[in-house]
Structure formats: C-alpha cells, structure tokens
Short mmCIF file of C-alpha atoms and ligand atoms in Angstrom, two decimals:
data_model
loop_
_atom_site.label_atom_id
_atom_site.label_comp_id
_atom_site.label_asym_id
_atom_site.label_seq_id
_atom_site.Cartn_x
_atom_site.Cartn_y
_atom_site.Cartn_z
CA MET W 41 0.00 0.01 -0.09
CA THR W 42 1.29 3.35 -0.76
CA GLU W 43 1.01 6.05 1.71
CA ILE W 44 -0.83 9.27 0.54
CA GLU W 45 1.29 12.19 0.52
CA TYR W 46 -0.97 15.01 1.58
CA PHE W 47 1.48 17.79 0.79
CA LYS W 48 3.74 17.20 -2.04
CA PRO W 49 6.68 19.78 -2.05
CA GLU W 50 5.70 20.94 -5.45
CA ARG W 51 2.33 22.06 -4.09
CA GLY W 52 3.86 23.31 -0.90
CA GLN W 53 4.24 26.52 0.92
CA ARG W 54 7.11 28.72 0.16
CA PRO W 55 9.62 28.73 3.15
CA GLY W 56 8.91 31.72 5.30
CA ALA W 57 5.39 32.36 3.86
CA ASN W 58 3.94 30.93 7.00
CA GLN W 59 4.88 34.03 8.97
CA ASP W 60 3.47 36.43 6.25
CA PRO W 61 0.74 38.82 7.55
CA ARG W 62 -0.73 38.95 3.96
CA LEU W 63 -2.30 35.63 4.87
CA ASP W 64 -4.11 36.91 8.04
CA TRP W 65 -7.50 37.41 6.41
CA TRP W 66 -7.19 33.90 4.85
CA ARG W 67 -6.18 32.14 8.10
CA ALA W 68 -9.16 33.69 9.88
CA ALA W 69 -11.57 32.90 6.95
CA LYS W 70 -11.43 29.03 7.06
CA PHE W 71 -14.11 28.43 4.57
CA GLY W 72 -14.36 29.35 0.81
CA MET W 73 -16.47 28.55 -2.14
CA PHE W 74 -14.86 27.09 -5.24
CA ILE W 75 -16.68 27.39 -8.61
CA HIS W 76 -15.75 25.10 -11.50
CA TRP W 77 -17.71 26.50 -14.46
CA GLY W 78 -17.07 26.27 -18.24
CA VAL W 79 -18.24 24.74 -21.51
CA TYR W 80 -17.71 21.25 -20.07
CA ALA W 81 -21.08 21.98 -18.34
CA ILE W 82 -22.86 21.36 -21.44
CA PRO W 83 -21.90 17.72 -22.25
CA ALA W 84 -21.95 17.22 -18.36
CA GLY W 85 -20.19 13.95 -18.44
CA VAL W 86 -21.81 12.52 -21.64
CA TRP W 87 -20.16 12.50 -25.11
CA LYS W 88 -21.87 11.17 -28.26
CA GLY W 89 -24.33 9.30 -25.87
CA GLU W 90 -21.72 7.80 -23.85
CA HIS W 91 -20.99 8.35 -20.24
CA ILE W 92 -17.41 9.40 -19.86
CA PRO W 93 -16.15 8.39 -16.35
CA GLY W 94 -14.20 10.69 -14.05
CA ILE W 95 -14.65 14.31 -13.31
CA GLY W 96 -16.76 16.46 -15.62
CA GLU W 97 -14.24 19.18 -16.51
CA TRP W 98 -11.86 16.51 -17.86
CA ILE W 99 -14.15 15.19 -20.45
CA MET W 100 -12.20 16.67 -23.37
CA LEU W 101 -9.00 14.68 -22.37
CA ARG W 102 -10.84 11.69 -21.04
CA ALA W 103 -12.68 11.21 -24.31
CA GLU W 104 -9.88 12.63 -26.46
CA ILE W 105 -12.10 15.09 -28.07
CA PRO W 106 -10.41 16.85 -31.12
CA ILE W 107 -10.29 20.65 -30.48
CA ALA W 108 -12.31 21.39 -33.79
CA GLU W 109 -15.28 19.26 -32.16
CA TYR W 110 -14.90 20.53 -28.57
CA GLU W 111 -14.77 24.08 -29.79
CA GLN W 112 -18.40 23.56 -31.10
CA LEU W 113 -19.51 23.90 -27.38
CA ALA W 114 -18.82 27.62 -27.15
CA PRO W 115 -21.49 28.69 -29.74
CA GLN W 116 -23.93 26.57 -27.52
CA PHE W 117 -22.91 28.16 -24.23
CA ASN W 118 -25.74 30.60 -23.24
CA PRO W 119 -26.11 30.42 -19.35
CA VAL W 120 -29.06 32.66 -19.08
CA LYS W 121 -29.62 31.59 -15.50
CA TYR W 122 -26.30 32.83 -14.36
CA ASP W 123 -26.89 35.31 -11.55
CA ALA W 124 -23.60 36.61 -9.96
CA ASP W 125 -25.61 38.04 -6.97
CA GLU W 126 -27.31 34.85 -6.26
CA ILE W 127 -23.92 32.88 -6.23
CA VAL W 128 -22.28 35.39 -3.95
CA LYS W 129 -25.40 35.46 -1.62
CA LEU W 130 -25.32 31.69 -1.52
CA ALA W 131 -21.61 31.76 -0.37
CA LYS W 132 -22.50 34.26 2.21
CA SER W 133 -25.46 32.35 3.52
CA ALA W 134 -23.20 29.27 3.72
CA GLY W 135 -20.55 31.12 5.75
CA GLN W 136 -18.07 31.17 3.14
CA LYS W 137 -15.68 34.20 3.15
CA TYR W 138 -14.14 33.80 -0.25
CA ILE W 139 -14.89 32.62 -3.78
CA VAL W 140 -12.46 31.17 -6.34
CA LEU W 141 -13.84 30.89 -9.88
CA THR W 142 -12.27 28.99 -12.88
CA SER W 143 -11.19 31.82 -15.15
CA LYS W 144 -9.57 29.20 -17.44
CA HIS W 145 -9.47 25.44 -16.77
CA HIS W 146 -7.46 22.78 -18.54
CA ASP W 147 -9.71 22.89 -21.64
CA GLY W 148 -8.45 26.34 -22.48
CA PHE W 149 -11.82 28.05 -22.59
CA CYS W 150 -11.69 31.39 -20.91
CA MET W 151 -14.53 32.48 -18.59
CA TYR W 152 -13.73 36.08 -18.98
CA GLY W 153 -13.16 38.69 -21.77
CA THR W 154 -9.59 38.16 -22.83
CA LYS W 155 -7.75 39.82 -25.67
CA GLU W 156 -5.44 36.85 -26.15
CA THR W 157 -7.94 34.56 -27.66
CA ASP W 158 -11.44 34.50 -29.09
CA TYR W 159 -12.11 31.41 -27.28
CA ASN W 160 -13.88 33.00 -24.40
CA ILE W 161 -17.22 33.92 -22.96
CA VAL W 162 -17.50 37.31 -24.36
CA ASP W 163 -16.22 36.70 -28.04
CA GLY W 164 -17.25 33.10 -28.52
CA THR W 165 -20.61 32.49 -27.04
CA PRO W 166 -24.21 33.77 -27.80
CA TYR W 167 -24.21 34.93 -24.19
CA GLY W 168 -21.60 37.47 -24.90
CA GLN W 169 -21.11 38.89 -21.36
CA ASP W 170 -18.22 38.89 -19.10
CA ILE W 171 -19.38 36.60 -16.17
CA LEU W 172 -16.16 37.39 -14.20
CA LYS W 173 -17.02 41.07 -14.35
CA ASP W 174 -20.35 40.50 -12.92
CA LEU W 175 -18.96 38.21 -10.12
CA ALA W 176 -16.12 40.67 -9.33
CA GLU W 177 -18.89 43.39 -8.87
CA ALA W 178 -21.18 41.22 -6.81
CA CYS W 179 -18.33 40.16 -4.64
CA ALA W 180 -17.22 43.81 -4.17
CA ARG W 181 -20.89 44.79 -3.22
CA GLU W 182 -21.27 42.01 -0.77
CA GLY W 183 -17.78 42.28 0.77
CA ILE W 184 -16.66 38.77 -0.19
CA LYS W 185 -13.05 38.18 -1.45
CA LEU W 186 -12.70 36.86 -4.89
CA GLY W 187 -9.96 34.58 -6.14
CA LEU W 188 -9.29 33.07 -9.74
CA TYR W 189 -8.39 29.55 -10.74
CA TYR W 190 -6.10 29.76 -13.77
CA SER W 191 -4.51 26.50 -15.43
CA GLN W 192 -1.12 27.66 -15.94
CA THR W 193 0.40 24.23 -17.30
CA GLN W 194 -2.48 22.38 -18.87
CA ASP W 195 -4.09 24.03 -21.71
CA TRP W 196 -5.51 21.39 -24.21
CA HIS W 197 -6.61 24.11 -26.71
CA HIS W 198 -3.42 26.18 -27.02
CA PRO W 199 -0.96 24.76 -29.46
CA ASN W 200 2.00 25.11 -26.90
CA GLY W 201 0.04 24.34 -23.70
CA PHE W 202 0.58 20.95 -21.81
CA GLY W 203 -1.62 17.93 -21.95
CA ASN W 204 -3.34 17.46 -25.35
CA THR W 205 -1.37 14.50 -27.00
CA TRP W 206 -4.28 13.74 -29.56
CA ASP W 207 -4.14 17.06 -31.51
CA PHE W 208 -0.44 18.11 -30.98
CA ASN W 209 2.94 16.49 -31.03
CA GLU W 210 4.58 17.11 -27.63
CA ASP W 211 8.01 17.23 -29.11
CA GLU W 212 7.12 20.20 -31.33
CA GLN W 213 5.67 22.18 -28.47
CA ASP W 214 7.35 25.30 -26.95
CA PHE W 215 5.94 25.35 -23.36
CA VAL W 216 8.21 28.40 -22.21
CA ASP W 217 6.61 30.42 -25.29
CA TYR W 218 3.25 29.56 -24.03
CA ILE W 219 4.09 30.75 -20.50
CA ASP W 220 5.69 34.04 -21.65
CA ASN W 221 3.36 34.85 -24.48
CA TYR W 222 0.01 33.43 -23.45
CA VAL W 223 -0.06 32.74 -19.68
CA LYS W 224 1.69 35.85 -18.51
CA PRO W 225 -0.54 38.34 -20.55
CA GLN W 226 -3.61 36.38 -19.32
CA VAL W 227 -2.48 36.57 -15.66
CA ARG W 228 -1.83 40.31 -16.29
CA GLU W 229 -5.52 40.60 -17.62
CA ILE W 230 -7.22 38.91 -14.74
CA LEU W 231 -5.12 40.95 -12.25
CA SER W 232 -5.72 44.35 -13.92
CA ASN W 233 -9.36 44.23 -15.15
CA TYR W 234 -11.59 43.13 -12.22
CA GLY W 235 -10.40 45.06 -9.22
CA PRO W 236 -8.73 43.41 -6.14
CA ILE W 237 -8.07 39.68 -6.70
CA ALA W 238 -7.43 38.01 -3.42
CA ILE W 239 -6.00 34.63 -4.77
CA ILE W 240 -4.64 33.16 -8.01
CA TRP W 241 -5.30 29.52 -7.72
CA PHE W 242 -2.92 27.81 -10.18
CA ASP W 243 -3.19 24.09 -10.67
CA THR W 244 -1.42 20.94 -11.70
CA PRO W 245 2.18 22.25 -11.96
CA LYS W 246 3.43 19.06 -13.82
CA ILE W 247 6.07 20.26 -16.20
CA ILE W 248 6.42 23.90 -15.12
CA GLY W 249 10.04 24.80 -14.36
CA ARG W 250 11.16 26.63 -11.17
CA GLN W 251 11.97 29.68 -13.26
CA GLN W 252 8.37 29.87 -14.81
CA SER W 253 6.83 29.43 -11.46
CA GLN W 254 8.95 32.10 -9.96
CA GLU W 255 8.20 34.58 -12.61
CA LEU W 256 4.51 34.02 -12.30
CA LEU W 257 4.72 34.51 -8.60
CA GLU W 258 6.63 37.65 -9.17
CA LEU W 259 4.17 38.93 -11.72
CA VAL W 260 1.21 38.24 -9.46
CA HIS W 261 2.94 40.11 -6.73
CA GLU W 262 3.85 42.91 -8.82
CA LEU W 263 0.40 43.48 -10.07
CA GLN W 264 -1.34 42.96 -6.88
CA PRO W 265 1.04 42.62 -3.87
CA ASP W 266 -1.69 41.43 -1.43
CA CYS W 267 -2.90 38.61 -3.95
CA LEU W 268 -2.21 35.19 -2.46
CA VAL W 269 -0.83 32.38 -4.76
CA CYS W 270 -1.81 28.80 -3.90
CA GLY W 271 0.74 25.93 -3.70
CA ARG W 272 -0.23 24.41 -7.03
CA LEU W 273 1.88 27.19 -8.73
CA GLY W 274 4.48 24.52 -8.39
CA ASN W 275 8.13 24.24 -7.11
CA GLN W 276 7.19 24.97 -3.51
CA LEU W 277 6.60 28.66 -4.16
CA GLY W 278 2.99 29.12 -3.17
CA ASP W 279 1.93 31.52 -0.43
CA TYR W 280 0.24 28.61 1.10
CA ALA W 281 0.12 24.82 0.55
CA THR W 282 -2.55 22.95 -1.33
CA ALA W 283 -3.59 19.45 -0.05
CA GLN W 284 -4.64 16.81 -2.45
CA ASP W 285 -8.24 17.03 -3.64
CA ASN W 286 -10.64 16.07 -0.91
CA ALA W 287 -7.87 14.95 1.23
CA ILE W 288 -7.70 15.75 4.93
CA PRO W 289 -4.22 15.16 6.49
CA PRO W 290 -4.29 12.69 9.45
CA ASP W 291 -2.59 15.06 11.93
CA LEU W 292 -2.23 18.66 12.82
CA GLN W 293 -0.21 20.64 10.43
CA ALA W 294 1.26 23.30 12.58
CA GLU W 295 4.19 24.46 10.51
CA ILE W 296 2.30 25.52 7.24
CA ASP W 297 -0.79 27.22 5.93
CA TRP W 298 -2.77 24.80 3.89
CA GLU W 299 -6.06 24.31 2.16
CA THR W 300 -8.16 21.41 1.14
CA PRO W 301 -9.99 21.79 -2.31
CA ALA W 302 -13.19 19.50 -2.09
CA THR W 303 -16.28 18.50 -3.80
CA ILE W 304 -19.83 18.02 -2.51
CA ASN W 305 -20.41 15.07 -4.87
CA ASP W 306 -17.62 13.49 -6.83
CA THR W 307 -17.07 16.04 -9.66
CA TRP W 308 -15.95 19.65 -9.94
CA GLY W 309 -17.47 20.59 -13.29
CA PHE W 310 -21.29 19.67 -13.45
CA LYS W 311 -22.27 16.16 -14.32
CA THR W 312 -25.76 14.89 -14.93
CA GLN W 313 -25.00 11.50 -13.68
CA ASP W 314 -23.23 12.37 -10.39
CA HIS W 315 -25.67 12.06 -7.49
CA ASN W 316 -23.20 11.04 -4.84
CA TRP W 317 -23.87 13.99 -2.60
CA LYS W 318 -22.10 13.97 0.79
CA SER W 319 -24.57 14.63 3.65
CA THR W 320 -24.62 18.05 5.38
CA THR W 321 -23.35 16.50 8.51
CA ARG W 322 -20.33 14.91 6.63
CA LEU W 323 -19.55 18.40 5.11
CA ILE W 324 -19.75 20.03 8.54
CA GLN W 325 -17.41 17.56 10.13
CA ASN W 326 -15.08 17.82 7.24
CA LEU W 327 -14.86 21.65 7.89
CA VAL W 328 -14.34 21.15 11.60
CA GLU W 329 -11.85 18.40 11.02
CA ILE W 330 -9.81 20.58 8.53
CA VAL W 331 -9.96 23.69 10.76
CA SER W 332 -8.98 21.53 13.90
CA LYS W 333 -5.70 20.67 12.05
CA GLY W 334 -5.00 24.30 10.94
CA GLY W 335 -6.40 24.27 7.32
CA ASN W 336 -9.05 25.95 5.12
CA TYR W 337 -11.89 24.26 3.36
CA LEU W 338 -12.52 25.21 -0.25
CA LEU W 339 -15.71 23.70 -1.12
CA ASN W 340 -16.90 23.48 -4.94
CA ILE W 341 -20.04 24.03 -6.76
CA GLY W 342 -20.36 23.15 -10.40
CA PRO W 343 -23.11 25.27 -11.97
CA ASP W 344 -24.86 23.72 -15.14
CA ALA W 345 -24.91 24.77 -18.66
CA GLU W 346 -27.55 27.48 -18.10
CA GLY W 347 -25.70 28.78 -15.04
CA ALA W 348 -27.98 27.30 -12.41
CA ILE W 349 -26.49 25.79 -9.13
CA PRO W 350 -27.49 22.25 -8.47
CA GLN W 351 -30.20 22.28 -5.85
CA PRO W 352 -28.38 19.44 -3.62
CA SER W 353 -25.38 21.84 -3.39
CA VAL W 354 -27.64 24.78 -2.47
CA GLU W 355 -29.30 22.90 0.34
CA ARG W 356 -26.09 21.46 1.73
CA LEU W 357 -24.41 24.92 1.73
CA GLN W 358 -27.36 26.46 3.49
CA GLY W 359 -27.42 23.72 6.05
CA MET W 360 -23.77 24.50 6.78
CA GLY W 361 -24.55 28.19 6.90
CA ALA W 362 -27.30 27.61 9.48
CA TRP W 363 -24.93 25.46 11.63
CA LEU W 364 -22.14 28.27 11.40
CA ASP W 365 -24.64 30.77 12.36
CA ALA W 366 -24.87 29.25 15.74
CA HIS W 367 -21.17 27.83 15.87
CA GLY W 368 -19.13 30.23 13.80
CA GLU W 369 -17.25 31.53 17.02
CA SER W 370 -15.64 28.08 17.16
CA ILE W 371 -14.40 27.97 13.56
CA TYR W 372 -13.50 31.54 12.18
CA GLY W 373 -10.40 33.05 13.63
CA THR W 374 -9.49 30.06 15.51
CA VAL W 375 -6.22 28.04 15.78
CA PRO W 376 -5.98 24.19 16.29
CA GLY W 377 -7.15 23.16 19.76
CA PRO W 378 -5.01 21.43 22.44
CA LEU W 379 -6.45 17.95 22.04
CA GLN W 380 -5.63 16.28 18.77
CA GLY W 381 -6.12 12.90 17.43
CA GLN W 382 -9.03 12.04 19.77
CA GLU W 383 -11.75 9.51 19.14
CA GLY W 384 -15.17 11.11 18.50
CA TYR W 385 -14.33 14.94 18.83
CA ARG W 386 -12.02 17.75 17.54
CA THR W 387 -10.99 20.80 19.31
CA THR W 388 -10.14 24.37 18.12
CA ARG W 389 -9.08 27.38 20.36
CA LYS W 390 -9.47 31.10 20.37
CA GLY W 391 -7.60 33.00 23.23
CA ASP W 392 -8.53 31.31 26.49
CA ALA W 393 -11.54 29.62 24.82
CA ILE W 394 -11.32 25.98 23.86
CA TYR W 395 -13.96 24.68 21.59
CA VAL W 396 -14.88 20.92 21.73
CA HIS W 397 -16.64 19.81 18.61
CA ILE W 398 -18.38 16.50 19.32
CA PHE W 399 -19.06 14.17 16.26
CA ASP W 400 -19.91 10.98 18.36
CA TRP W 401 -22.12 12.01 21.10
CA PRO W 402 -21.71 9.64 24.07
CA PRO W 403 -25.18 7.84 24.78
CA SER W 404 -24.63 8.38 28.45
CA GLY W 405 -24.43 12.02 27.91
CA ARG W 406 -21.11 11.92 29.86
CA LEU W 407 -18.15 13.13 28.03
CA VAL W 408 -14.69 12.42 29.51
CA LEU W 409 -11.72 14.57 28.16
CA PRO W 410 -8.13 14.68 29.39
CA GLU W 411 -7.43 17.34 31.94
CA LEU W 412 -7.77 20.71 30.58
CA GLU W 413 -7.57 23.02 33.51
CA VAL W 414 -10.98 24.58 32.62
CA LYS W 415 -13.72 25.52 35.13
CA SER W 416 -16.77 26.41 33.06
CA GLY W 417 -18.38 25.61 30.05
CA THR W 418 -21.41 26.61 27.80
CA TRP W 419 -23.11 25.20 24.82
CA LEU W 420 -22.42 27.23 21.79
CA ASP W 421 -25.80 26.52 20.18
CA ALA W 422 -27.99 29.22 21.59
CA GLY W 423 -31.03 26.89 21.09
CA VAL W 424 -29.74 24.52 23.88
CA GLU W 425 -31.25 25.26 27.25
CA SER W 426 -29.92 22.61 29.48
CA PRO W 427 -27.09 23.71 31.72
CA LEU W 428 -23.80 22.28 31.26
CA ALA W 429 -21.94 20.77 34.12
CA VAL W 430 -18.06 20.67 33.93
CA ASN W 431 -16.21 18.61 36.69
CA CYS W 432 -12.56 17.89 37.24
CA VAL W 433 -12.38 14.43 38.24
CA GLY W 434 -8.81 13.13 38.83
CA ASP W 435 -7.02 13.63 35.65
CA SER W 436 -10.07 14.19 33.68
CA THR W 437 -12.58 16.92 32.70
CA VAL W 438 -15.99 15.39 32.85
CA ILE W 439 -18.99 17.09 31.01
CA LEU W 440 -22.45 16.06 31.73
CA GLY W 441 -25.02 16.60 29.05
CA PRO W 442 -28.30 15.11 27.80
CA ALA W 443 -28.46 11.42 26.45
CA ALA W 444 -29.24 12.76 22.94
CA ALA W 445 -26.70 15.01 20.88
CA PRO W 446 -28.10 18.47 21.37
CA ASN W 447 -27.07 19.29 17.67
CA GLU W 448 -27.93 16.96 14.92
CA HIS W 449 -24.62 17.61 13.06
CA VAL W 450 -21.88 18.56 15.48
CA THR W 451 -22.37 19.72 19.03
CA VAL W 452 -19.91 22.39 20.29
CA ILE W 453 -18.92 23.16 23.82
CA LYS W 454 -17.00 26.20 24.80
CA LEU W 455 -14.69 25.67 27.72
CA THR W 456 -13.02 28.55 29.65
CA LYS W 457 -10.73 28.94 32.65
C1 JFZ U 578 -7.08 19.45 -10.44
C2 JFZ U 578 -7.77 19.56 -11.71
O1 JFZ U 578 -7.21 18.71 -12.59
C3 JFZ U 578 -9.25 19.27 -11.56
O2 JFZ U 578 -9.81 19.48 -12.69
C4 JFZ U 578 -9.72 20.23 -10.45
O3 JFZ U 578 -9.68 21.55 -10.98
C5 JFZ U 578 -9.03 20.10 -9.27
C6 JFZ U 578 -9.51 21.17 -8.16
O4 JFZ U 578 -7.71 20.17 -9.30
O5 JFZ U 578 -7.10 18.03 -10.07
C7 JFZ U 578 -6.18 17.54 -9.21
C8 JFZ U 578 -5.02 18.13 -8.85
C9 JFZ U 578 -4.08 17.61 -7.87
C10 JFZ U 578 -4.54 16.29 -7.33
C11 JFZ U 578 -5.79 15.72 -7.68
C12 JFZ U 578 -6.55 16.30 -8.61
N1 JFZ U 578 -3.78 15.75 -6.49
O6 JFZ U 578 -2.67 16.24 -6.04
O7 JFZ U 578 -4.10 14.75 -5.89
#
C-alpha cells in the first residue's frame, strides 16, 4: 500500500510564507467557495451518448475530443440563469468568506473577456457577457473576497500548452513560449481588469519549471502585492500549501498554512450522472476536522450549462450556513485546539476559549476529556437550554449533558478557565 502524500513539495508553501501577515485574513476565513464552471457543463459527463467516467471538466481529455469538435460547445453556451448576486449570496449564507472561480481551466476556454484569444465567454458565445466582471462586482458589493483559478500548465486548446497529445505532438511544443506569451499576458489581464483579486489558484504544475513558477509568482505580486498564490503554482513557491483534492491530512499541520479543495459530490464541473452527494453532517464535520488541524476548506459548486447551481449543493451549503450561524465562533479566527487525534471529537481554540466539537455524542451524555484546567463551559448552540456541568475528576475533565446529541450535526462546547 502506498502512503498518501498529503502535501507534495511541488504543491507546498514557500519557506517563510507561514509568517506572512498577508495571509491573516485567509487564516481567519477558514471556509471558501470553489466554482468550477465552463463549457464542459454542456456535455456534463456525456459525449456522443456515452457516459465518460471521471470528473466532468476533464471530459475533453478523457474522451480525447479533438479541438475542432470541442470548440463547437462555445457557440452553444448561453447560461441565461447565471446570476452573480445569487452565487455570492449563497456563499455568504453558507458562511463562506471567499470565492474562487475558474477563469481558465485545462480545456483552455476562458470564462472572462480576454484579448489573447477569441475562445472566451464574451467573443465566442451567444451569451456574450463577461461573467467574471459580474461576479467581481457582486463580490465587491457583498464584501466577499474573490480569487481566480487559472490553469497555467495544462491547456488542451493552446498549441503550446501541456496535455493535449491527440491534437498536438508534444515534441514540437514550446512550453516556455506559451508561458511567456500567453499565460503571463492572461495573468496580467485577470489581475488588472477586475479590481482586487485575493487569490490566484494555479493548478496541476506538472512540467512547469522553477523559473516559470518564480516569474509567475513575481508577476502576481507585482500587479497585486496582496494577492495570494496557492501551492499548485508549483516548485514549492506558493503562499500557502494545497492538499490533495478531498484529502484531509491525518494530523495537525502546525508548520504550514494549507487548504483542502473539495467536492460536494464527486465532480468539480457539472455532471448529470453524479448524484453522490455528501451529507450536510459529513460536510460540517469535514470543515471542523480541517480547521482543527489548521487548514482551510474550499468547497466546490459546479453550475450547469444554464448557470444554475444544482439544488443538492444549495441545500447543503445552506445547512452548513445555518450551523455556522450558531457555531461560527468556534471556527472563524481559531487555531488548532490542544487535544488532537481524539476519538469522536475535535478541538479548536481562540484566546483562552477551547471549543470541543463532538462528532459522536456519548449515549450516556457523559463526555470524558483529558485534563484541560478549565472551570466552566457553555453550549455554543443558543438553542440548547440545558445547563452544562463541567467537573474535574482526577486527571479528567468530565462534562455532563443530555443523552441525545444537542445538535444533529456537530455539538460544540466552549470551555473557559
Ligand atoms: C485538479 C484539476 O485537474 C481538477 O480538474 C480540479 O480543478 C481540481 C481542483 O484540481 O485536479 C487535481 C489536482 C491535484 C490532485 C488531484 C487532482 N492531487 O494532487 O491529488
């Protein structure tokens, strides 16, 4: 069995960046919304009547669709249901503090008005509007930070981009030319034309060299000094580390700033056949688990070809938001708690307060924790009336509660000295 590497160096944090105050807002934010959206939402996992296995946004590669055929999706892309305000309000109601939208994914189609190619939402579709501009304005109105995903290495549409072996001969490609004369001008566009951009979320570094990663990092910081760059820039140059998709490291990661990008079902880009939705409880527990180990959770939605957000995603995000309304104090602005690796619960801390998040409520209602030198405790959920008894018994802190879990997802107790 191979051990999972949660943080490969090529997706790691640049040495010293873990002390950088530019990350402070992000460290406090904990929870963001990822949006994978592009023309792949039209086939939605089905090509010529055949279900193509795997994640939806990879359909071009998985089915080895020639550029000339895949390009025909753009003139069909007319997402009349797209509503930037609705998306931003959904993120807010879910308790998400930042949004990261795919400006260009591996298929090369640009979801913003670029001068570098006509293969973009403004010039190449009947919709004809710059969805990124709308989203940037909605984010500014609502006070949500906006980040942009940009596929810097893989581009299956550009003759010099990496990854398309069915239309191009790799030996004849000039990758550095693609970085210098296509990627850099596009990064310049997205950082110049849409106001403050909080994060550039590069991805799948693969063949990118250290010099190219370094130059992209410098370009981002030159244009917007406060903009963070995720670890998938490559070559351990990111402002923060990126974990594997949907992967939560087994232990506390105290030395680095890190983020887990994750899906609610099993795909990023919309697929009609993916109904494997995680439960709201599971998603809340994932958030708590990640935050208790020092990370951020970037949870994805994949709008459909019309721009509508799948209802199961909406319901789950709203459920998470309702939980966060009552328990956000134990999440935002916290650091990992003193008890790690425990069975059935996780801890976070803010100042003197220790928050215990109970996943498996003991049927006796009697929760036994190791000695914590705390004297009093309260339920975080304002709806819970029953008083909370905290007793020090020998080397243990014993909490007495009701037999049934007070919260259906995760019950949180705040302990103080
Ligand atoms: C990448 C993309 O290829 C995918 O389409 C999506 O955008 C996702 C967020 O990121 O997929 C990856 C990248 C890295 C790993 C797995 C999937 N990894 O390190 O395990």
